[in-house]
């Protein structure tokens, strides 16, 4: 795994899963997030809780460069500041109305989030491309034991037949399951992508069975 890893960064999604002008839920180990991309392509991450009445902002919608809450339509900038309150169209919302923000970055087809600011650059995965993400009801340690590969910087080196692959791991839920992103060599053929995707499903079944029995293959 690359050594320029900033430990604070968590891989929360693949770029392909967040088109322009959309919002999806995401997670850090201790925080639920709304991850959104503006119409212009900027990626931002905010706490998944509207400051008004607590609605999940990941249920909201994106218009232009702002994220709107689905409940009463309060609109937020990527800085977290509330820009507008539809019920009071003449009001400039006070500075104090804002949603907590996180550092967000995009690199090599992966979306990264870190708590706070000035997290530096996220890890590089030159030569790889994100293929798919899955949730796995097993720990990272169980997964590593199934592959017989040591965990390194929050991920695992893997190969499917002769194709180089990487597995990036992020906490997915409060139940202890993990979120797994499969990266494949950027020059992989369609047939290699299909094979890798199937191998990932097999790996999931193996790891989840091992998690239940307490035995890693
Ligand atoms: S709960 Fe979000 S605008 Fe009211």
XYZ file of C-alpha atoms and ligand atoms in Angstrom:
221
model
C 0.000 0.000 0.000
C 1.216 3.555 -0.620
C 3.122 5.205 2.194
C 1.824 8.742 1.806
C -1.334 7.735 3.594
C -2.837 10.331 5.874
C -4.444 8.163 8.584
C -7.221 10.657 9.137
C -8.734 10.040 5.726
C -11.473 7.448 5.314
C -12.517 6.133 1.876
C -16.279 6.626 2.037
C -17.378 6.014 -1.572
C -16.253 5.701 -5.167
C -16.431 8.785 -7.364
C -18.751 6.988 -9.783
C -21.346 6.600 -7.026
C -21.746 10.364 -6.582
C -22.757 12.066 -9.834
C -22.989 15.853 -10.149
C -25.897 17.459 -8.259
C -26.506 14.520 -5.927
C -26.212 13.554 -2.262
C -25.691 10.160 -0.603
C -25.269 8.942 2.996
C -21.752 8.044 4.132
C -19.991 7.259 7.397
C -16.925 7.913 9.452
C -16.367 5.582 12.408
C -18.173 7.948 14.730
C -20.294 10.132 12.464
C -23.096 9.875 9.942
C -22.469 12.091 6.910
C -24.259 13.564 3.945
C -21.780 13.426 1.068
C -22.756 15.662 -1.822
C -21.471 16.872 -5.128
C -22.501 20.247 -6.471
C -23.652 20.818 -10.031
C -20.177 22.177 -10.716
C -18.542 18.991 -9.399
C -17.284 20.053 -5.953
C -17.496 17.287 -3.332
C -18.452 18.235 0.242
C -19.244 16.342 3.430
C -21.466 17.570 6.251
C -23.069 16.069 9.341
C -26.157 14.132 8.318
C -28.457 16.156 10.519
C -30.212 19.373 9.605
C -29.751 22.051 12.292
C -33.432 22.950 12.007
C -35.291 19.829 13.110
C -32.792 17.060 12.613
C -33.876 15.656 9.257
C -31.161 13.669 7.484
C -29.529 15.940 4.924
C -28.639 12.840 2.876
C -32.386 12.703 2.085
C -32.145 16.202 0.645
C -31.340 17.466 -2.809
C -28.701 19.525 -4.586
C -29.417 22.569 -6.698
C -26.460 24.388 -8.176
C -23.814 24.813 -5.478
C -26.086 24.243 -2.468
C -27.552 21.318 -0.529
C -31.207 21.638 0.519
C -32.993 19.825 3.322
C -35.983 17.797 2.135
C -38.160 18.807 5.104
C -38.478 22.622 5.104
C -35.984 23.411 2.381
C -33.268 25.158 4.364
C -30.333 25.547 1.986
C -26.671 25.082 2.902
C -23.392 26.068 1.248
C -20.380 23.739 1.177
C -18.997 25.819 4.061
C -21.934 24.566 6.130
C -23.510 27.982 6.392
C -27.268 28.272 5.932
C -27.939 30.345 2.824
C -31.707 30.554 2.784
C -34.864 29.664 4.721
C -37.789 29.376 2.274
C -40.418 30.195 4.923
C -38.689 33.569 5.421
C -37.586 34.633 1.930
C -36.541 38.122 3.036
C -34.333 36.896 5.859
C -30.558 36.513 5.666
C -29.943 33.540 7.968
C -27.673 34.333 10.921
C -24.058 33.118 10.667
C -24.681 30.851 13.639
C -27.009 28.620 11.635
C -24.670 26.115 10.071
C -24.141 22.404 9.722
C -20.881 20.771 10.808
C -18.486 20.210 7.914
C -15.729 17.687 7.239
C -12.762 17.686 4.888
C -13.656 15.991 1.609
C -11.405 15.130 -1.311
C -11.411 13.083 -4.480
C -8.380 11.199 -5.742
C -7.928 8.291 -8.164
C -11.671 7.759 -8.352
C -12.150 7.515 -4.588
C -14.005 9.936 -2.303
C -12.278 10.575 1.007
C -13.498 12.296 4.164
C -11.582 13.369 7.272
C -12.702 15.003 10.475
C -11.688 18.646 10.792
C -9.692 20.704 8.364
C -6.160 20.672 6.949
C -6.048 16.899 6.618
C -3.471 17.159 3.835
C -3.755 15.103 0.674
C -5.606 11.785 0.754
C -3.733 8.576 -0.111
C -2.743 7.986 -3.725
C -3.663 4.830 -5.623
C -2.009 5.554 -8.944
C -2.644 2.934 -11.573
C -5.875 1.710 -9.989
C -9.520 2.478 -10.634
C -12.502 1.940 -8.345
C -14.710 -0.943 -9.477
C -17.389 -1.398 -6.816
C -18.167 -1.079 -3.105
C -19.881 -3.609 -0.851
C -20.866 -3.895 2.804
C -19.448 -6.837 4.666
C -20.668 -8.278 7.986
C -17.183 -9.088 9.208
C -14.239 -7.236 10.666
C -11.213 -6.055 8.712
C -9.119 -8.544 10.694
C -11.352 -11.455 9.658
C -11.120 -10.343 6.059
C -7.336 -10.124 6.246
C -7.164 -13.597 7.790
C -9.330 -15.017 4.996
C -6.952 -13.581 2.409
C -3.823 -14.469 4.353
C -2.683 -10.884 3.803
C -1.701 -8.351 6.474
C -3.694 -5.171 6.801
C -1.707 -2.144 5.691
C -2.830 1.475 6.019
C -6.480 0.469 6.177
C -6.392 -1.768 3.137
C -5.305 -5.044 1.617
C -3.345 -5.963 -1.479
C -5.136 -8.624 -3.482
C -4.991 -10.229 -6.886
C -7.715 -11.916 -8.886
C -6.006 -14.440 -11.127
C -3.284 -12.227 -12.592
C -5.038 -8.888 -12.097
C -3.727 -6.569 -9.398
C -6.361 -5.350 -6.969
C -6.639 -3.422 -3.729
C -9.290 -3.508 -1.058
C -9.864 -0.290 0.880
C -11.748 -0.610 4.130
C -14.002 1.871 5.903
C -16.336 1.407 8.849
C -19.863 1.181 7.522
C -22.295 0.911 10.369
C -22.815 0.792 14.100
C -23.294 -2.985 13.905
C -19.578 -3.433 13.223
C -19.857 -4.234 9.525
C -17.342 -2.672 7.172
C -17.508 -0.948 3.836
C -15.160 -2.414 1.252
C -14.036 -0.705 -1.958
C -12.515 -2.851 -4.687
C -9.883 -1.115 -6.810
C -8.587 -2.835 -9.906
C -5.630 -2.127 -12.162
C -6.709 0.786 -14.330
C -5.980 -1.166 -17.522
C -8.098 -4.188 -16.519
C -10.272 -5.593 -19.271
C -14.034 -6.027 -18.992
C -13.544 -9.769 -18.497
C -11.112 -9.094 -15.651
C -13.604 -6.708 -14.065
C -16.328 -9.344 -14.168
C -13.981 -11.931 -12.678
C -12.930 -9.536 -9.911
C -16.507 -8.647 -9.095
C -17.414 -12.331 -8.776
C -14.332 -12.988 -6.678
C -15.398 -10.179 -4.362
C -18.797 -11.835 -3.844
C -17.064 -15.114 -3.012
C -14.759 -13.304 -0.610
C -17.743 -11.714 1.087
C -19.424 -15.092 1.638
C -16.189 -16.584 2.962
C -15.487 -13.707 5.345
C -19.056 -13.538 6.629
C -19.085 -17.292 7.245
C -15.779 -16.982 9.078
C -17.199 -14.147 11.156
C -20.076 -16.392 12.250
C -18.002 -19.477 13.014
C -15.006 -17.588 14.341
C -12.749 -19.390 11.877
C -10.927 -17.714 8.978
C -10.245 -19.871 5.933
S -35.526 19.916 9.271
Fe -34.264 20.642 7.696
S -35.240 22.439 7.007
Fe -36.484 21.776 8.654
